[in-house]
Short mmCIF file of C-alpha atoms and ligand atoms in Angstrom, two decimals:
data_model
loop_
_atom_site.label_atom_id
_atom_site.label_comp_id
_atom_site.label_asym_id
_atom_site.label_seq_id
_atom_site.Cartn_x
_atom_site.Cartn_y
_atom_site.Cartn_z
CA MET A 1 -45.57 -56.65 60.68
CA LYS A 2 -42.91 -56.85 57.96
CA LEU A 3 -43.46 -54.81 54.81
CA PHE A 4 -42.32 -55.44 51.24
CA THR A 5 -43.10 -53.67 47.97
CA LEU A 6 -42.51 -53.73 44.23
CA PHE A 7 -40.89 -50.54 42.89
CA GLY A 8 -41.35 -49.87 39.18
CA ASN A 9 -43.12 -48.00 36.44
CA PRO A 10 -45.67 -49.36 35.65
CA VAL A 11 -46.54 -51.72 38.52
CA SER A 12 -50.33 -51.79 38.43
CA HIS A 13 -50.61 -55.08 36.50
CA SER A 14 -47.85 -56.96 38.31
CA LYS A 15 -48.60 -60.35 39.81
CA SER A 16 -45.77 -60.06 42.36
CA PRO A 17 -48.12 -58.98 45.22
CA LEU A 18 -50.35 -61.99 44.46
CA ILE A 19 -47.56 -64.58 44.56
CA HIS A 20 -45.71 -63.16 47.58
CA ASN A 21 -48.84 -62.54 49.68
CA SER A 22 -50.06 -66.07 48.89
CA VAL A 23 -46.92 -67.45 50.60
CA PHE A 24 -47.17 -65.04 53.55
CA ASN A 25 -50.84 -66.03 54.07
CA GLU A 26 -50.23 -69.75 53.63
CA PHE A 27 -47.52 -69.79 56.31
CA GLY A 28 -49.34 -67.41 58.69
CA LEU A 29 -46.69 -64.69 58.48
CA ASN A 30 -47.61 -61.15 59.47
CA TYR A 31 -46.00 -59.84 56.28
CA ARG A 32 -47.53 -57.67 53.54
CA TYR A 33 -46.39 -57.01 49.94
CA THR A 34 -47.62 -53.91 48.05
CA ARG A 35 -46.91 -52.02 44.82
CA THR A 36 -45.11 -48.64 44.71
CA HIS A 37 -45.14 -46.73 41.44
CA ILE A 38 -41.96 -44.69 41.22
CA GLU A 39 -40.93 -42.34 38.41
CA ASP A 40 -37.36 -41.64 39.45
CA GLY A 41 -35.38 -44.75 40.40
CA TYR A 42 -32.99 -42.66 42.51
CA GLN A 43 -35.89 -42.12 44.96
CA ILE A 44 -36.01 -45.86 45.77
CA ARG A 45 -33.58 -45.57 48.67
CA ASP A 46 -35.43 -42.74 50.47
CA LYS A 47 -38.80 -44.36 49.78
CA PHE A 48 -37.54 -47.69 51.13
CA PHE A 49 -36.75 -46.16 54.55
CA GLU A 50 -39.77 -43.83 54.52
CA LEU A 51 -42.09 -46.85 54.06
CA ASN A 52 -40.11 -48.74 56.72
CA LEU A 53 -39.67 -51.71 54.39
CA ASP A 54 -37.84 -54.93 55.18
CA GLY A 55 -37.38 -55.82 51.53
CA ALA A 56 -38.44 -54.97 47.99
CA ASN A 57 -38.44 -56.04 44.40
CA VAL A 58 -37.51 -53.66 41.60
CA THR A 59 -38.81 -53.91 38.07
CA VAL A 60 -38.60 -52.04 34.75
CA PRO A 61 -37.05 -49.51 34.29
CA HIS A 62 -35.19 -49.16 37.59
CA LYS A 63 -33.08 -52.33 37.97
CA GLU A 64 -29.79 -50.70 36.91
CA ILE A 65 -30.37 -47.75 39.25
CA ALA A 66 -31.26 -50.17 42.05
CA TYR A 67 -27.81 -51.71 41.52
CA GLU A 68 -26.26 -48.27 42.09
CA ILE A 69 -28.21 -47.30 45.21
CA CYS A 70 -27.55 -50.47 47.25
CA ASP A 71 -24.79 -50.45 49.91
CA GLU A 72 -23.70 -53.93 48.85
CA VAL A 73 -24.49 -56.11 45.85
CA VAL A 74 -24.23 -59.87 46.15
CA GLY A 75 -23.88 -62.80 43.74
CA ILE A 76 -24.78 -62.72 40.05
CA ALA A 77 -26.21 -59.17 40.39
CA LYS A 78 -22.59 -57.99 40.37
CA LYS A 79 -22.08 -59.45 36.87
CA VAL A 80 -25.47 -58.38 35.54
CA LYS A 81 -25.12 -54.92 37.11
CA ALA A 82 -28.87 -54.97 37.81
CA VAL A 83 -30.73 -55.57 41.07
CA ASN A 84 -34.33 -56.80 41.32
CA THR A 85 -34.42 -57.74 45.02
CA ILE A 86 -33.36 -55.58 47.98
CA ILE A 87 -33.11 -56.69 51.61
CA ARG A 88 -32.56 -54.33 54.56
CA ARG A 89 -29.89 -55.33 57.07
CA GLY A 90 -29.98 -52.64 59.77
CA SER A 91 -29.49 -49.38 57.90
CA ARG A 92 -27.82 -51.07 54.90
CA LEU A 93 -29.50 -52.17 51.66
CA ILE A 94 -28.25 -55.42 50.12
CA GLY A 95 -29.00 -56.06 46.43
CA TYR A 96 -29.59 -59.38 44.64
CA ASN A 97 -30.66 -60.46 41.15
CA THR A 98 -33.17 -63.32 41.16
CA ASP A 99 -34.22 -62.96 37.47
CA ALA A 100 -31.16 -64.91 36.32
CA GLN A 101 -31.73 -67.92 38.58
CA GLY A 102 -35.48 -67.67 37.91
CA PHE A 103 -34.83 -68.12 34.20
CA LEU A 104 -32.50 -71.08 34.79
CA ASP A 105 -35.06 -72.80 37.02
CA SER A 106 -37.78 -72.21 34.41
CA ILE A 107 -35.90 -74.23 31.78
CA SER A 108 -34.77 -77.03 34.09
CA MET A 109 -37.25 -79.47 32.51
CA PHE A 110 -35.75 -78.98 29.03
CA GLU A 111 -33.58 -81.86 27.88
CA LYS A 112 -30.06 -81.74 26.45
CA ILE A 113 -29.69 -77.99 26.06
CA LYS A 114 -26.19 -76.76 25.16
CA LYS A 115 -26.39 -74.20 22.33
CA VAL A 116 -28.58 -71.19 23.04
CA LEU A 117 -29.48 -68.26 20.78
CA ILE A 118 -30.65 -65.12 22.59
CA LEU A 119 -32.65 -62.48 20.67
CA GLY A 120 -32.19 -59.02 22.20
CA ALA A 121 -29.41 -57.41 24.19
CA GLY A 122 -31.17 -55.54 27.02
CA GLY A 123 -31.12 -56.08 30.78
CA THR A 124 -32.98 -59.39 30.69
CA ALA A 125 -30.67 -60.77 28.00
CA LYS A 126 -27.72 -59.80 30.23
CA ALA A 127 -29.15 -61.61 33.27
CA ILE A 128 -29.92 -64.74 31.25
CA THR A 129 -26.53 -64.70 29.50
CA SER A 130 -24.67 -64.35 32.80
CA ILE A 131 -26.35 -67.33 34.46
CA LEU A 132 -26.14 -69.52 31.34
CA LEU A 133 -22.42 -68.77 30.98
CA GLU A 134 -21.89 -69.71 34.64
CA ASN A 135 -23.54 -73.01 33.81
CA ASN A 136 -21.40 -73.66 30.72
CA PHE A 137 -23.99 -73.13 28.00
CA ASP A 138 -22.78 -72.01 24.57
CA ILE A 139 -24.35 -68.57 23.96
CA THR A 140 -24.92 -66.42 20.86
CA VAL A 141 -26.67 -63.03 21.10
CA ILE A 142 -28.39 -61.22 18.21
CA ASN A 143 -29.77 -57.71 18.45
CA ARG A 144 -31.44 -55.43 15.91
CA SER A 145 -28.84 -52.72 16.62
CA GLN A 146 -25.10 -52.83 17.40
CA GLY A 147 -25.00 -50.49 20.43
CA ARG A 148 -25.75 -52.86 23.30
CA LEU A 149 -23.75 -55.81 21.93
CA GLN A 150 -20.39 -54.57 23.27
CA SER A 151 -21.07 -55.62 26.87
CA PHE A 152 -21.81 -59.16 25.61
CA GLU A 153 -18.58 -59.20 23.58
CA ASP A 154 -16.80 -58.29 26.82
CA LEU A 155 -18.17 -61.55 28.25
CA ASN A 156 -16.67 -63.44 25.26
CA VAL A 157 -20.10 -64.19 23.83
CA LYS A 158 -20.60 -64.44 20.04
CA THR A 159 -22.68 -61.43 18.96
CA TYR A 160 -24.40 -60.43 15.72
CA THR A 161 -26.90 -58.03 14.27
CA TRP A 162 -29.44 -59.61 11.93
CA ASP A 163 -27.43 -58.28 8.95
CA ASP A 164 -24.32 -60.37 9.64
CA PHE A 165 -25.97 -63.43 11.25
CA ARG A 166 -25.90 -66.86 9.57
CA VAL A 167 -28.37 -69.48 10.79
CA SER A 168 -26.97 -72.62 12.43
CA LYS A 169 -28.37 -75.40 14.63
CA VAL A 170 -29.13 -74.57 18.27
CA ASP A 171 -31.12 -76.26 21.05
CA LEU A 172 -33.01 -73.24 22.37
CA VAL A 173 -33.99 -69.78 21.07
CA ILE A 174 -34.97 -67.16 23.67
CA ASN A 175 -36.81 -63.95 22.84
CA THR A 176 -35.78 -61.28 25.35
CA THR A 177 -36.87 -58.34 23.18
CA SER A 178 -40.03 -56.39 24.01
CA ALA A 179 -41.52 -57.29 20.60
CA GLY A 180 -44.96 -58.79 21.26
CA LEU A 181 -45.28 -57.24 24.72
CA THR A 182 -47.83 -54.55 23.81
CA ASP A 183 -47.86 -55.02 20.01
CA ASN A 184 -48.16 -57.87 17.54
CA LYS A 185 -44.56 -57.73 16.34
CA LEU A 186 -41.96 -60.44 15.84
CA PRO A 187 -38.41 -59.76 17.13
CA ILE A 188 -37.23 -59.38 13.52
CA LEU A 189 -39.20 -57.98 10.62
CA LYS A 190 -37.77 -60.60 8.21
CA TYR A 191 -40.28 -63.42 8.72
CA ASP A 192 -38.31 -65.91 6.57
CA THR A 193 -35.12 -65.45 8.59
CA LEU A 194 -36.90 -66.02 11.89
CA THR A 195 -38.65 -69.08 10.46
CA GLU A 196 -35.26 -70.47 9.44
CA VAL A 197 -33.82 -69.75 12.90
CA LEU A 198 -36.71 -71.55 14.60
CA LYS A 199 -36.63 -74.53 12.24
CA ASN A 200 -33.08 -75.07 13.46
CA SER A 201 -34.03 -75.27 17.16
CA ARG A 202 -35.97 -77.70 19.38
CA TYR A 203 -37.18 -75.25 22.06
CA ALA A 204 -38.36 -71.61 22.09
CA VAL A 205 -38.86 -69.44 25.16
CA ASP A 206 -40.23 -65.91 25.45
CA VAL A 207 -39.63 -63.93 28.63
CA ILE A 208 -42.95 -62.12 28.13
CA TYR A 209 -45.72 -63.71 30.24
CA LYS A 210 -48.08 -64.59 27.42
CA THR A 211 -48.16 -66.36 24.06
CA THR A 212 -46.48 -63.84 21.76
CA PRO A 213 -46.34 -63.87 17.93
CA PHE A 214 -42.80 -65.30 18.36
CA LEU A 215 -44.12 -68.26 20.39
CA ARG A 216 -47.08 -68.79 18.04
CA LEU A 217 -44.68 -69.02 15.09
CA ALA A 218 -42.42 -71.42 17.01
CA GLU A 219 -45.35 -73.63 17.98
CA SER A 220 -46.56 -73.74 14.38
CA LEU A 221 -43.10 -75.10 13.48
CA ASN A 222 -43.45 -77.85 16.13
CA LEU A 223 -40.98 -76.47 18.66
CA LYS A 224 -41.67 -76.96 22.36
CA ILE A 225 -42.50 -73.51 23.76
CA LYS A 226 -42.65 -71.72 27.11
CA ASP A 227 -43.68 -68.17 27.99
CA GLY A 228 -42.19 -66.02 30.78
CA SER A 229 -44.70 -66.96 33.50
CA GLU A 230 -42.46 -69.57 35.08
CA MET A 231 -39.46 -67.23 35.01
CA LEU A 232 -41.57 -64.69 36.89
CA ILE A 233 -42.67 -67.28 39.45
CA TYR A 234 -39.19 -68.72 39.98
CA GLN A 235 -37.56 -65.29 40.39
CA GLY A 236 -40.32 -64.67 42.95
CA VAL A 237 -39.56 -67.95 44.73
CA LEU A 238 -35.93 -66.96 45.30
CA ALA A 239 -36.88 -63.38 46.28
CA ASN A 240 -39.39 -64.84 48.77
CA GLN A 241 -36.65 -67.03 50.23
CA TYR A 242 -34.64 -63.85 50.90
CA PHE A 243 -37.75 -62.15 52.38
CA THR A 244 -38.46 -65.10 54.70
CA ASP A 245 -34.79 -65.68 55.50
CA PHE A 246 -34.71 -69.19 53.94
CA LYS A 247 -36.96 -70.57 56.71
CA ILE A 248 -39.53 -72.07 54.30
CA HIS A 249 -38.61 -74.89 51.90
CA LYS A 250 -38.17 -73.77 48.29
CA GLU A 251 -40.52 -76.55 47.09
CA LYS A 252 -43.30 -75.30 49.39
CA ILE A 253 -42.93 -71.69 48.23
CA THR A 254 -42.90 -72.89 44.61
CA GLU A 255 -46.07 -74.93 45.08
CA VAL A 256 -48.00 -72.08 46.73
CA MET A 257 -46.87 -69.50 44.14
CA PHE A 258 -47.74 -71.71 41.15
CA LYS A 259 -51.20 -72.36 42.59
CA ALA A 260 -51.87 -68.66 43.28
CA PHE A 261 -50.55 -67.58 39.86
CA TYR A 262 -52.55 -70.04 37.78
CA LEU A 263 -55.77 -69.83 39.85
CA GLU A 264 -55.84 -66.09 39.03
CA SER A 265 -55.04 -66.53 35.31
P1 NDP B 1 -34.56 -53.57 27.68
O1 NDP B 1 -35.21 -52.27 27.36
O2 NDP B 1 -33.34 -53.56 28.56
O3 NDP B 1 -34.12 -54.29 26.26
C1 NDP B 1 -35.02 -54.45 25.22
C2 NDP B 1 -34.36 -55.21 24.07
O4 NDP B 1 -35.39 -55.49 23.11
C3 NDP B 1 -33.25 -54.47 23.35
O5 NDP B 1 -32.30 -55.41 22.88
C4 NDP B 1 -34.01 -53.84 22.16
O6 NDP B 1 -33.17 -53.63 21.01
C5 NDP B 1 -34.99 -54.95 21.84
N1 NDP B 1 -36.24 -54.54 21.20
C6 NDP B 1 -37.21 -53.73 21.71
N2 NDP B 1 -38.24 -53.65 20.86
C7 NDP B 1 -37.93 -54.44 19.78
C8 NDP B 1 -38.58 -54.76 18.56
N3 NDP B 1 -39.79 -54.27 18.27
N4 NDP B 1 -37.97 -55.60 17.69
C9 NDP B 1 -36.75 -56.12 17.98
N5 NDP B 1 -36.06 -55.84 19.12
C10 NDP B 1 -36.65 -55.01 20.01
O7 NDP B 1 -35.71 -54.51 28.24
P2 NDP B 1 -35.59 -55.67 29.34
O8 NDP B 1 -34.47 -56.58 28.98
O9 NDP B 1 -35.61 -55.08 30.71
O10 NDP B 1 -37.00 -56.42 29.14
C11 NDP B 1 -37.26 -57.15 27.97
C12 NDP B 1 -38.54 -57.98 28.13
O11 NDP B 1 -38.37 -58.92 29.19
C13 NDP B 1 -39.77 -57.17 28.50
O12 NDP B 1 -40.81 -57.59 27.64
C14 NDP B 1 -40.07 -57.54 29.95
O13 NDP B 1 -41.45 -57.50 30.21
C15 NDP B 1 -39.55 -58.97 29.99
N6 NDP B 1 -39.14 -59.45 31.35
C16 NDP B 1 -39.68 -60.61 31.85
C17 NDP B 1 -39.30 -61.10 33.11
C18 NDP B 1 -39.93 -62.36 33.67
O14 NDP B 1 -39.81 -62.60 34.87
N7 NDP B 1 -40.60 -63.17 32.88
C19 NDP B 1 -38.28 -60.40 33.94
C20 NDP B 1 -37.76 -59.22 33.32
C21 NDP B 1 -38.19 -58.78 32.07
P3 NDP B 1 -32.27 -52.25 20.84
O15 NDP B 1 -31.05 -52.44 21.70
O16 NDP B 1 -31.97 -52.24 19.41
O17 NDP B 1 -33.13 -51.12 21.31
#
């Protein structure tokens, strides 16, 4: 039996066990995926070996610590400096970031996207910015406070706070802030400014897995909208490919995960 888990705090409502176990069951693999609530991210390494895991996912708030505790970090995780997928190779832990590719896959159906406005400057904004830059999108980041914008300036991205931002035309606006996650808030308190921002875009995406006030406003202004469910599924697809050593076709994993996710919703 191979064992996998999701490390995070909280983990109780996560759909990761559902989507990963649906693939393991469908393909008759003797693999099991569980949840492990962990307070201190620095315990992930010891816990990983104690549970005799073959792989794991890491979620909020431990992704940056997961980056530190791996023996080797591969691919875009090095740029993002955050790891959400860990694979054991012998006694070594190898770290990957599948959130970035998951986001890119989730917007693949959108047409003619070049200019992208990202609201928020946290870990998810960093992952999305890194993959979009690699794919030659034109990125602007706005955050409510200045502090976290420096690391985006270091990537040569245009950055603003809401005070110095001037609205211009974009193709896609992405909410990566936690506004709307557990409250009814918009990512900016100035309703008129956000309305103006959205009126100047064709698409709006929220990384939260439900229809947030941000998405409701965008939809009312006739933008095409998407919540974070597909990003979650697609990051899971790539993580599952690492767990199953790329032996199952990506399309098959995607099909099984979509079915499991939406049958439960
Ligand atoms: P971080 O804590 O790293 O960053 C949060 C960001 O949101 C910061 O820029 C913060 O601004 C801003 N923010 C928080 N509250 C508000 C508010 N009320 N109004 C305006 N801005 C606000 O979080 P993460 O990047 O890790 O996660 C962000 C969201 O992404 C979460 O909701 C999470 O659930 C979701 N997520 C979804 C995934 C998916 O697969 N769909 C994957 C990963 C995350 P400041 O710097 O000023 O504090």
